[in-house]
XYZ file of C-alpha atoms in Angstrom:
685
model
C 0.000 0.000 0.000
C 2.912 2.317 0.713
C 3.932 2.429 -2.952
C 0.622 3.649 -4.320
C 1.170 7.438 -4.022
C 4.474 7.122 -5.910
C 2.817 4.879 -8.507
C 0.067 7.452 -8.950
C 2.729 10.119 -9.509
C 4.382 8.067 -12.273
C 1.034 7.510 -13.978
C 0.131 11.198 -13.834
C 3.559 12.238 -15.118
C 3.432 9.709 -17.990
C -0.087 10.797 -18.932
C 0.995 14.456 -18.923
C 4.072 13.724 -21.040
C 2.009 11.745 -23.563
C -0.572 14.514 -23.863
C 2.087 17.238 -24.237
C 4.160 15.278 -26.777
C 1.055 14.509 -28.830
C 0.033 18.171 -28.692
C 3.456 19.367 -29.831
C 3.608 16.714 -32.583
C 0.230 17.863 -33.845
C 1.426 21.487 -33.899
C 4.604 20.539 -35.778
C 3.440 17.904 -38.264
C -0.191 18.887 -38.834
C -0.461 22.615 -38.154
C 3.086 23.280 -39.407
C 3.506 25.618 -36.422
C 6.100 24.290 -33.926
C 5.178 25.146 -30.351
C 8.483 24.291 -28.592
C 12.150 23.898 -29.660
C 13.245 20.454 -30.868
C 15.632 20.089 -27.939
C 12.809 20.561 -25.429
C 10.648 18.014 -27.284
C 13.525 15.515 -27.254
C 14.037 16.060 -23.535
C 10.371 15.290 -22.790
C 10.465 12.278 -25.111
C 13.529 10.825 -23.354
C 11.846 11.268 -19.982
C 8.785 9.327 -21.164
C 10.998 6.553 -22.578
C 12.816 6.224 -19.244
C 9.530 6.153 -17.318
C 8.092 3.419 -19.551
C 11.277 1.372 -19.356
C 11.186 1.533 -15.560
C 7.434 0.887 -15.400
C 6.339 -1.223 -18.420
C 2.702 -1.095 -17.336
C 2.695 2.604 -18.333
C 3.186 1.687 -22.030
C -0.003 2.128 -24.061
C -0.600 1.615 -27.773
C -1.180 5.351 -28.306
C 2.015 6.442 -26.547
C 4.348 8.618 -28.682
C 7.131 6.124 -27.932
C 5.230 3.392 -29.774
C 5.421 5.128 -33.150
C 8.832 3.675 -33.981
C 8.299 0.258 -35.516
C 9.521 -3.037 -34.188
C 10.909 -5.999 -36.067
C 10.697 -6.230 -39.887
C 7.472 -7.715 -41.234
C 7.804 -10.955 -43.224
C 5.147 -9.755 -45.683
C 2.057 -7.577 -45.895
C -1.238 -9.305 -45.242
C -4.178 -8.462 -47.492
C -6.997 -6.267 -46.161
C -10.410 -6.222 -47.814
C -11.973 -2.763 -47.630
C -15.443 -2.801 -46.070
C -16.392 -0.094 -48.580
C -14.335 -0.020 -51.814
C -11.846 2.818 -52.329
C -13.011 3.991 -55.736
C -11.084 6.059 -58.239
C -12.302 9.287 -59.843
C -12.986 10.150 -63.438
C -10.636 12.801 -64.836
C -11.276 16.140 -66.509
C -8.635 18.062 -68.435
C -10.339 21.134 -69.886
C -12.907 23.732 -68.918
C -15.494 22.124 -71.214
C -15.171 18.910 -69.179
C -16.015 20.795 -65.985
C -18.985 22.562 -67.543
C -20.247 19.155 -68.738
C -19.693 17.634 -65.294
C -21.680 20.417 -63.634
C -24.483 20.004 -66.184
C -24.653 16.222 -65.559
C -24.813 16.811 -61.807
C -27.646 19.351 -62.124
C -29.549 17.064 -64.489
C -29.070 14.108 -62.155
C -30.361 16.116 -59.207
C -33.102 17.876 -61.127
C -31.610 21.226 -60.064
C -31.935 24.424 -62.087
C -29.809 26.599 -59.802
C -26.123 26.424 -58.898
C -24.882 23.352 -57.027
C -22.481 23.753 -54.086
C -19.255 21.762 -54.432
C -16.415 21.020 -52.041
C -13.211 21.893 -53.917
C -9.890 20.557 -52.644
C -6.457 19.457 -53.821
C -5.510 16.221 -55.580
C -2.384 15.063 -53.781
C 0.399 13.180 -55.524
C 0.928 10.466 -52.922
C -0.424 7.097 -51.833
C -4.105 6.547 -50.957
C -4.648 4.990 -47.540
C -7.498 3.885 -45.278
C -7.189 4.354 -41.496
C -9.546 2.435 -39.215
C -10.196 3.795 -35.722
C -12.158 1.785 -33.170
C -13.368 3.655 -30.106
C -10.904 6.403 -30.989
C -7.777 4.228 -31.300
C -5.956 3.508 -34.558
C -6.228 -0.258 -35.129
C -5.523 -0.720 -38.839
C -4.114 1.022 -41.899
C -4.373 -0.339 -45.431
C -3.259 0.873 -48.846
C -5.842 1.390 -51.579
C -4.520 -1.592 -53.578
C -6.961 -2.432 -56.359
C -9.766 -0.531 -54.644
C -11.249 -3.675 -53.100
C -8.211 -5.196 -51.400
C -5.116 -3.412 -50.069
C -2.040 -4.159 -47.991
C -1.934 -3.955 -44.206
C 0.633 -1.247 -43.387
C -0.487 -0.560 -39.812
C 2.979 -0.956 -38.292
C 4.402 1.565 -40.739
C 1.570 4.086 -40.423
C 2.094 4.136 -36.671
C 5.498 5.735 -37.350
C 3.894 8.649 -39.245
C 3.684 11.418 -36.662
C 1.022 13.321 -38.623
C -1.401 10.433 -37.994
C -2.947 10.488 -34.495
C -2.851 7.154 -32.715
C -5.894 8.309 -30.725
C -8.588 10.706 -31.899
C -8.762 14.000 -30.019
C -12.196 13.500 -28.499
C -13.717 12.104 -25.325
C -16.661 10.682 -27.285
C -15.187 8.850 -30.297
C -17.286 6.845 -32.766
C -17.265 3.070 -32.374
C -15.747 2.727 -35.866
C -14.345 5.412 -38.158
C -12.752 4.539 -41.488
C -10.784 7.611 -42.625
C -9.720 7.846 -46.257
C -6.755 10.017 -47.163
C -3.317 10.379 -48.730
C 0.175 9.688 -47.412
C 2.703 12.020 -49.007
C 6.155 13.497 -48.552
C 6.684 17.239 -48.505
C 9.203 18.683 -50.964
C 11.585 19.816 -48.204
C 11.537 16.408 -46.523
C 12.126 14.792 -49.914
C 15.192 16.967 -50.535
C 16.600 16.093 -47.098
C 15.965 12.364 -47.691
C 17.837 12.440 -51.005
C 20.678 14.339 -49.346
C 20.993 11.532 -46.792
C 20.837 8.968 -49.612
C 23.716 10.718 -51.409
C 25.806 10.911 -48.247
C 25.259 7.187 -47.676
C 26.156 6.397 -51.290
C 22.673 5.026 -51.926
C 20.294 5.522 -54.845
C 18.247 8.712 -54.795
C 14.461 8.741 -55.155
C 13.000 10.108 -58.395
C 10.178 12.149 -56.855
C 8.276 12.667 -53.562
C 5.466 10.317 -54.581
C 7.828 7.385 -55.171
C 9.644 8.197 -51.941
C 6.386 8.237 -49.971
C 5.085 5.000 -51.493
C 8.443 3.253 -51.075
C 8.783 4.421 -47.481
C 5.294 3.310 -46.497
C 5.715 -0.134 -48.056
C 8.970 -0.989 -46.269
C 8.922 -4.394 -44.614
C 10.930 -2.878 -41.766
C 8.898 -0.160 -39.959
C 12.155 1.246 -38.546
C 13.071 2.423 -42.044
C 9.672 4.085 -42.431
C 10.192 5.797 -39.080
C 13.390 7.430 -40.377
C 11.514 9.169 -43.205
C 9.186 12.099 -42.678
C 5.805 11.212 -44.124
C 2.673 13.339 -43.884
C -1.018 12.623 -44.153
C -4.130 14.490 -45.300
C -7.643 13.138 -44.707
C -10.184 13.688 -47.480
C -12.907 11.033 -47.312
C -14.804 8.484 -45.259
C -15.600 4.797 -45.458
C -17.386 3.097 -42.558
C -18.817 5.155 -39.701
C -20.531 3.522 -36.706
C -21.673 5.095 -33.456
C -21.739 8.712 -34.600
C -23.828 11.002 -36.770
C -22.191 11.708 -40.112
C -21.913 15.428 -40.951
C -24.399 16.740 -43.514
C -21.761 17.821 -46.022
C -18.281 16.947 -47.202
C -16.901 20.297 -46.077
C -18.408 19.726 -42.613
C -16.843 16.247 -42.576
C -13.380 17.759 -43.091
C -14.036 20.307 -40.334
C -15.033 17.439 -38.027
C -11.848 15.575 -38.939
C -9.794 18.637 -37.987
C -11.515 18.745 -34.573
C -10.545 15.079 -34.061
C -6.873 15.893 -34.659
C -6.793 14.445 -38.175
C -4.775 16.532 -40.650
C -6.854 18.155 -43.386
C -5.565 20.450 -46.096
C -6.218 24.155 -45.633
C -6.396 24.748 -49.400
C -10.081 23.969 -49.822
C -13.325 25.824 -50.302
C -16.995 25.452 -51.119
C -17.607 26.710 -54.664
C -20.864 27.383 -56.489
C -21.409 26.112 -60.021
C -18.930 25.516 -62.847
C -17.610 29.083 -62.667
C -16.740 28.695 -58.995
C -14.913 25.425 -59.707
C -12.855 26.948 -62.516
C -11.956 29.969 -60.373
C -10.641 27.609 -57.677
C -8.693 25.635 -60.292
C -6.965 28.729 -61.655
C -6.258 30.059 -58.154
C -4.603 26.806 -57.095
C -2.721 26.674 -60.397
C -1.057 29.978 -59.517
C -0.205 28.767 -55.999
C 0.912 25.305 -57.088
C 4.674 25.836 -57.239
C 4.655 27.521 -53.834
C 2.933 24.625 -52.060
C 5.000 22.490 -49.707
C 3.906 19.310 -51.502
C 3.214 18.069 -55.028
C -0.292 18.031 -56.467
C -1.424 17.016 -59.945
C -4.834 18.656 -59.946
C -7.865 19.482 -57.841
C -10.944 17.463 -56.884
C -14.562 18.591 -56.931
C -17.283 16.821 -54.948
C -20.944 17.681 -54.547
C -20.860 19.069 -51.017
C -24.104 17.743 -49.497
C -23.757 14.043 -48.714
C -27.432 13.281 -49.311
C -27.042 14.616 -52.856
C -23.966 12.430 -53.332
C -26.092 9.417 -52.391
C -28.757 10.490 -54.847
C -26.279 10.731 -57.736
C -24.631 7.395 -56.913
C -21.914 5.710 -58.933
C -21.134 4.629 -62.481
C -18.748 1.699 -63.044
C -15.818 2.255 -60.630
C -16.248 5.997 -60.111
C -18.760 8.295 -58.379
C -21.064 10.532 -60.420
C -20.810 13.260 -57.778
C -17.059 13.854 -58.020
C -14.357 14.479 -60.598
C -10.613 15.145 -60.656
C -9.555 18.214 -62.658
C -5.981 17.491 -63.757
C -3.364 20.127 -64.451
C -1.860 20.156 -67.949
C 0.707 17.420 -68.464
C 4.325 18.296 -67.856
C 6.463 18.588 -70.972
C 10.172 18.734 -71.795
C 12.450 18.740 -74.848
C 14.961 16.053 -75.746
C 16.479 14.257 -78.752
C 15.276 11.070 -80.462
C 18.358 8.852 -80.622
C 16.577 5.922 -82.262
C 13.106 4.487 -82.895
C 12.540 0.843 -82.067
C 9.469 -1.307 -81.551
C 8.094 -3.283 -78.617
C 5.762 -6.269 -78.732
C 2.646 -6.287 -76.527
C 0.801 -9.269 -75.063
C -1.670 -9.302 -77.981
C 1.169 -9.005 -80.521
C 0.677 -5.257 -81.045
C 3.837 -3.660 -82.466
C 4.327 -0.231 -80.899
C 6.988 2.189 -82.160
C 9.031 3.543 -79.237
C 11.289 6.592 -79.313
C 14.648 5.984 -77.603
C 15.456 9.358 -76.058
C 18.368 11.218 -74.577
C 17.462 11.054 -70.871
C 15.220 13.934 -69.775
C 13.530 14.695 -66.438
C 9.786 15.184 -67.006
C 6.717 14.571 -64.884
C 8.871 13.682 -61.883
C 10.976 10.921 -63.454
C 13.884 10.439 -65.822
C 12.449 9.425 -69.190
C 14.471 7.536 -71.816
C 11.619 5.922 -73.785
C 8.346 7.364 -75.061
C 5.552 5.770 -77.056
C 4.764 6.765 -80.620
C 1.544 4.666 -80.531
C 1.525 3.267 -84.098
C 3.025 3.666 -87.557
C 0.380 6.141 -88.731
C 1.025 8.336 -85.697
C 4.752 8.446 -86.476
C 3.954 9.565 -90.036
C 1.327 12.097 -88.941
C 3.643 13.742 -86.422
C 6.601 13.378 -88.801
C 8.911 12.156 -86.031
C 12.333 11.120 -87.323
C 15.517 9.781 -85.751
C 17.685 12.742 -84.739
C 14.770 15.125 -84.122
C 14.461 17.332 -81.082
C 11.030 16.524 -79.685
C 8.608 17.598 -76.969
C 7.857 14.766 -74.528
C 4.813 14.766 -72.274
C 4.165 12.786 -69.122
C 1.148 13.184 -66.832
C 1.120 11.286 -63.538
C 1.671 7.588 -64.147
C 0.713 7.789 -67.823
C 3.284 6.335 -70.253
C 5.429 9.172 -71.659
C 4.571 10.143 -75.234
C 6.186 12.198 -77.979
C 3.942 15.187 -78.671
C 5.727 16.781 -81.638
C 9.140 17.628 -83.085
C 10.717 21.100 -83.121
C 11.107 22.036 -86.833
C 13.747 24.726 -86.336
C 16.014 22.239 -84.535
C 15.768 19.438 -87.128
C 19.283 18.451 -88.320
C 20.077 17.648 -91.940
C 20.892 13.992 -91.238
C 17.560 12.864 -89.704
C 16.383 9.372 -90.693
C 12.742 8.252 -91.096
C 11.290 5.312 -89.187
C 10.559 2.105 -91.060
C 8.289 -0.563 -89.587
C 10.228 -3.858 -89.578
C 8.860 -6.730 -91.633
C 9.555 -9.314 -88.935
C 8.982 -9.410 -85.177
C 12.224 -8.412 -83.399
C 11.578 -11.041 -80.720
C 10.575 -14.184 -82.630
C 11.117 -13.342 -86.299
C 7.503 -14.018 -87.289
C 6.045 -11.780 -90.025
C 4.508 -8.501 -88.887
C 1.057 -8.055 -90.382
C -1.385 -5.154 -90.380
C -5.046 -5.837 -91.153
C -6.529 -3.288 -93.534
C -9.134 -2.016 -91.093
C -6.690 -1.580 -88.174
C -4.122 1.064 -87.276
C -1.947 -1.372 -85.298
C 0.541 -3.800 -86.829
C 0.925 -7.147 -85.071
C 3.343 -10.027 -84.712
C 1.744 -13.104 -86.273
C 3.630 -15.533 -84.031
C 1.111 -15.760 -81.187
C 1.813 -17.173 -77.726
C 3.455 -20.326 -78.997
C 6.102 -18.688 -81.209
C 6.610 -15.261 -79.626
C 8.185 -15.052 -76.129
C 7.172 -11.365 -75.812
C 3.509 -12.221 -76.284
C 3.938 -15.193 -74.011
C 5.393 -13.061 -71.228
C 2.766 -10.360 -71.634
C -0.054 -12.874 -71.764
C 1.204 -14.724 -68.705
C 1.617 -11.529 -66.698
C -1.948 -10.601 -67.610
C -3.147 -14.093 -66.659
C -1.574 -13.965 -63.181
C -2.491 -10.311 -62.477
C -4.628 -9.338 -59.489
C -7.821 -8.689 -61.462
C -7.405 -11.925 -63.412
C -6.285 -15.140 -61.660
C -4.606 -13.193 -58.834
C -1.525 -15.409 -58.417
C 0.681 -13.660 -55.870
C 4.440 -13.964 -56.279
C 4.485 -14.415 -60.047
C 5.947 -11.058 -61.095
C 7.834 -9.809 -64.131
C 11.223 -11.287 -63.249
C 9.918 -14.750 -62.398
C 7.706 -14.984 -65.492
C 10.615 -13.805 -67.642
C 12.842 -16.566 -66.281
C 10.169 -19.231 -66.735
C 9.707 -18.246 -70.369
C 13.382 -17.653 -71.229
C 14.380 -21.008 -69.748
C 11.572 -22.736 -71.677
C 9.989 -24.018 -68.453
C 6.537 -22.807 -69.461
C 4.889 -22.072 -72.801
C 1.258 -21.443 -71.855
C -0.692 -20.510 -68.741
C -1.631 -24.165 -68.240
C 2.058 -24.966 -67.681
C 2.003 -22.800 -64.549
C -0.104 -25.452 -62.835
C 2.487 -28.123 -63.676
C 5.325 -26.332 -61.882
C 7.100 -28.198 -59.104
C 9.054 -27.072 -56.079
C 12.424 -28.048 -57.559
C 11.982 -26.212 -60.863
C 10.937 -23.042 -59.049
C 13.540 -23.146 -56.283
C 16.359 -23.406 -58.840
C 15.456 -20.059 -60.428
C 17.408 -16.903 -59.641
C 16.353 -15.118 -56.418
C 14.019 -17.972 -55.483
C 14.501 -19.819 -52.225
C 12.512 -22.905 -51.253
C 10.176 -20.852 -49.057
C 9.412 -18.447 -51.900
C 8.805 -21.367 -54.242
C 6.384 -22.928 -51.758
C 4.496 -19.622 -51.531
C 4.127 -19.493 -55.326
C 2.807 -23.060 -55.399
C 0.292 -22.221 -52.653
C -0.827 -19.160 -54.626
C -1.269 -21.285 -57.748
C -3.357 -23.794 -55.825
C -5.456 -21.014 -54.295
C -6.079 -19.462 -57.716
C -7.832 -22.611 -58.934
C -10.932 -21.470 -57.069
C -12.029 -18.371 -58.980
C -14.993 -16.923 -60.888
C -16.029 -17.351 -64.501
C -15.629 -13.602 -65.067
C -12.022 -13.642 -63.828
C -11.250 -16.710 -65.930
C -12.603 -15.123 -69.124
C -10.699 -11.920 -68.417
C -7.497 -13.869 -67.695
C -7.580 -15.471 -71.166
C -6.512 -12.126 -72.604
C -9.031 -11.951 -75.452
C -8.584 -8.734 -77.409
C -11.143 -6.037 -76.498
C -12.432 -8.086 -73.536
C -11.725 -6.084 -70.421
C -12.816 -6.733 -66.874
C -16.300 -5.229 -67.285
C -16.961 -7.107 -70.544
C -15.817 -10.378 -68.966
C -18.336 -9.849 -66.147
C -21.133 -9.240 -68.649
C -20.201 -12.415 -70.564
C -20.153 -14.469 -67.359
C -23.462 -12.998 -66.217
C -25.132 -13.574 -69.590
C -23.963 -17.120 -70.313
C -23.687 -18.389 -66.743
C -21.256 -21.199 -67.552
C -18.176 -21.695 -69.704
C -19.644 -24.227 -72.126
C -22.454 -21.862 -73.086
C -19.874 -19.140 -73.700
C -17.651 -21.421 -75.803
C -20.581 -22.482 -77.979
C -21.899 -18.957 -78.572
C -22.076 -17.641 -82.113
C -21.671 -14.033 -83.168
C -25.400 -13.295 -82.954
C -25.583 -14.677 -79.410
C -22.580 -12.580 -78.392
C -24.234 -9.449 -79.789
C -27.112 -10.046 -77.354
C -24.735 -9.443 -74.428
C -24.867 -5.949 -72.925
C -22.209 -3.554 -74.269
C -20.840 -5.982 -76.858
C -20.727 -4.802 -80.468
C -19.530 -6.354 -83.738
C -15.815 -5.647 -83.162
C -15.739 -7.331 -79.727
C -17.941 -10.188 -80.913
C -15.640 -10.916 -83.875
C -12.584 -10.734 -81.595
C -14.121 -13.353 -79.277
C -15.080 -15.591 -82.210
C -11.553 -15.340 -83.647
C -10.026 -16.237 -80.293
C -12.303 -19.205 -79.650
C -11.926 -20.549 -83.195
C -8.164 -20.977 -82.724
C -7.462 -24.647 -81.819
C -4.519 -23.615 -79.600
C -6.762 -21.381 -77.502
C -9.374 -24.116 -77.194
C -6.695 -26.544 -76.082
C -5.399 -24.025 -73.526
C -8.878 -23.640 -72.016
C -9.310 -27.406 -71.728
C -5.878 -27.793 -70.132
C -6.722 -25.109 -67.573
C -9.966 -26.862 -66.715
C -8.113 -30.156 -66.455
C -5.644 -28.483 -64.059
C -8.543 -28.017 -61.635
C -9.558 -24.406 -62.181
C -13.209 -24.107 -61.194
C -15.909 -21.606 -60.248
C -19.587 -21.553 -59.305
C -21.738 -21.719 -62.444
C -25.123 -22.764 -63.791
C -25.263 -26.172 -65.387
C -26.851 -25.194 -68.655
C -28.859 -21.976 -68.696
C -27.812 -18.503 -69.779
C -28.311 -15.575 -67.442
C -31.344 -14.527 -69.490
C -33.093 -17.645 -68.222
C -32.090 -17.165 -64.605
C -34.812 -16.351 -62.084
C -33.601 -12.809 -61.327
C -32.733 -11.871 -64.929
C -33.780 -8.304 -65.641
C -34.100 -7.440 -61.934
C -32.003 -4.626 -60.452
C -31.166 -4.522 -56.738
C -29.696 -1.727 -54.599
C -27.982 -2.605 -51.294
C -27.929 -0.130 -48.406
C -26.997 -0.307 -44.735
C -25.396 -3.223 -42.863
C -26.975 -6.660 -43.222
C -26.934 -8.947 -40.141
C -25.103 -11.901 -41.709
C -24.053 -11.145 -45.284
C -21.462 -8.607 -46.380
C -22.455 -6.441 -49.339
C -20.093 -8.415 -51.578
C -21.663 -11.709 -50.494
C -25.196 -10.397 -51.040
C -24.219 -8.991 -54.437
C -22.643 -12.311 -55.425
C -25.855 -14.214 -54.610
C -27.971 -11.739 -56.552
C -25.666 -11.875 -59.581
C -25.525 -15.671 -59.431
C -29.302 -15.633 -59.798
C -29.012 -13.391 -62.865
C -29.826 -10.071 -61.187
C -27.826 -6.857 -61.291
C -26.643 -4.731 -58.366
C -26.723 -0.960 -58.850
C -25.315 1.837 -56.738
C -28.273 4.220 -56.734
C -32.060 4.039 -56.550
C -34.233 4.951 -59.536
C -37.629 4.052 -60.955
C -35.912 1.161 -62.742
C -34.834 -0.378 -59.417
C -36.658 -3.654 -58.725
C -35.796 -3.993 -55.012
C -33.855 -2.147 -52.315
C -32.232 -4.462 -49.761
C -31.910 -2.491 -46.513
C -29.934 -3.300 -43.388
C -29.156 -1.355 -40.228
C -28.319 2.343 -40.604
C -29.748 2.468 -44.114
C -29.667 6.074 -45.283
C -30.906 8.147 -48.187
C -31.256 5.174 -50.546
C -33.938 3.711 -48.278
C -35.695 7.075 -48.084
C -35.600 7.415 -51.874
C -37.023 3.894 -52.304
C -39.877 4.695 -49.928
C -40.513 7.973 -51.749
C -40.852 6.437 -55.220
C -42.437 3.156 -54.100
C -39.629 0.663 -54.728
C -40.169 -2.638 -52.818
C -37.901 -2.938 -49.777
C -36.421 -6.211 -48.528
C -34.447 -7.124 -45.442
C -31.799 -9.852 -45.559
C -34.258 -12.646 -44.701
C -36.696 -11.487 -47.394
C -33.888 -11.315 -49.965
C -32.741 -14.870 -49.226
C -36.340 -16.100 -49.311
C -36.907 -14.382 -52.678
C -33.747 -15.903 -54.160
C -34.620 -19.368 -52.837
C -38.234 -19.130 -54.018
C -37.189 -17.939 -57.475
C -34.592 -20.687 -57.732
C -37.131 -23.394 -56.804
C -39.657 -21.947 -59.251
C -37.062 -21.938 -62.014
C -36.057 -25.553 -61.297
C -39.659 -26.764 -61.312
C -40.333 -25.062 -64.640
C -37.372 -26.903 -66.133
């Protein structure tokens, strides 16, 4: 009992130190307004470290001392976002913004000016932070929008991110969306340290931020100054969501979350363009890189009303700044072979720094484009690069053209396999005629597409490994991947037995997939992810798809004559048919109907909208069941909606359904409807 007063003193001192250190960190990293000298901060920090070392029970997860990471992570685990992190559609000119504003007003039925939240588009790495009862419990990268990487240990080292929200009444769950970035000054200091250590410098702040956040050793991340800006929300439980996006950002600021000061609420297209031009003038003076601005309808209920199209919201758009350009010299023009055999002319350039990276190659798109722009070897050219877009040659500079320039000539044979290069009369693109079997370039490209995340999602099979497998003649087609053994993999460069085992596990896991992913993975020309989903939904099973004629393909949503002919050409090739059969024989499988097309499925023609939290099913699981029955899942409610499936905390979508008389189902009613329709369909057959 005698030790309790002293123990109480330690606890009070530790609590005071934690609060003061967090307050000073917030002032320095978030408000950019240091409140005490660095030496004083360091003194307080050392005192807290000594206290916690002497009394381990004082250590809490939100202590400033816990920001520095521990041991290196063996790998990043995958995190599935409860609500997808969607991308935005882009606008490049004033006409695009005027059109966007018109679409918004038409969608809302508004005749007056709409209020928009206007903010900056940061050039960093999108991240999702999950707080539970005010404490940071998880951080995940955007990834493919649905699944990201768990970088919680690394995010905890970012001092701009609060480990505990600054409120005594935190929400039960708050999923904060935002951007991790590196300020220009911090980037310069990092590269200075890299030079002093004789290590490679980073190309730009974005690459430095992304590379720092994705370190397997959090201690490395802790040595680099990363920042964070919050700009969106995912899941919110146990609190009332603000009525507008601008109010949401104000709320975030009150919770201690960093939000950018360069933001406003603008009225109509004119207000948006004024903000764009104002930021354009300030851009070079900002402490961080941006590549545009973002506009969002400010009122959240109106955002819900507008909904989404494909993978982007209708209520928001990114207004990109003009692409960065630079001049350099074309030293040669070669060609590269794509996965579909497309032959693309590529300008080999004298190295030039543009768009944040050193560029030595730039696309010339196709032979006609080279002729139209009159690009010749030896020309001084203007090169453009915007964000992560492949650099392109815009034009040559006539007054700098030397007398000894040489024109480009498309080779007659593929530089990789020697097969003839052919160009169909109706197409602008020349192609290698060798196909997968003869052409290693097409084989590599096709295999990388096959194993990619949106296709068969085979983790561990990257560029270098696929290149080795092809160059050493270990594999010829995708089916050969499933014949790989531990020995053949472990003997490859940079592959240990453990890595080989992981690849084999990933291959085995990939055998359980979906028909849509399988069709997309085949790499059929003109068949992207969305088209593959429509084909899977329409035909329901692979055999029906394989037997489809051109007229049947034209009945599929969004498929026209060009895509239909491309599918027919692919499926009529005996080698492609054999590949499909070998993949099936390897054990690749998916849920499918036995014989009927989606048009004959019980929910064909029905459109569902999901809102709120269902008691047992996730939204993805509910959507999968609806789609398996032939129905479609939409993001917004309209008069064409067949049913709204509502769970707890259903919002404006439920209200809209009630307003226009759309039938409303709970989870039990949805499952009963699907079961009843399925039984009815079976009995009619």
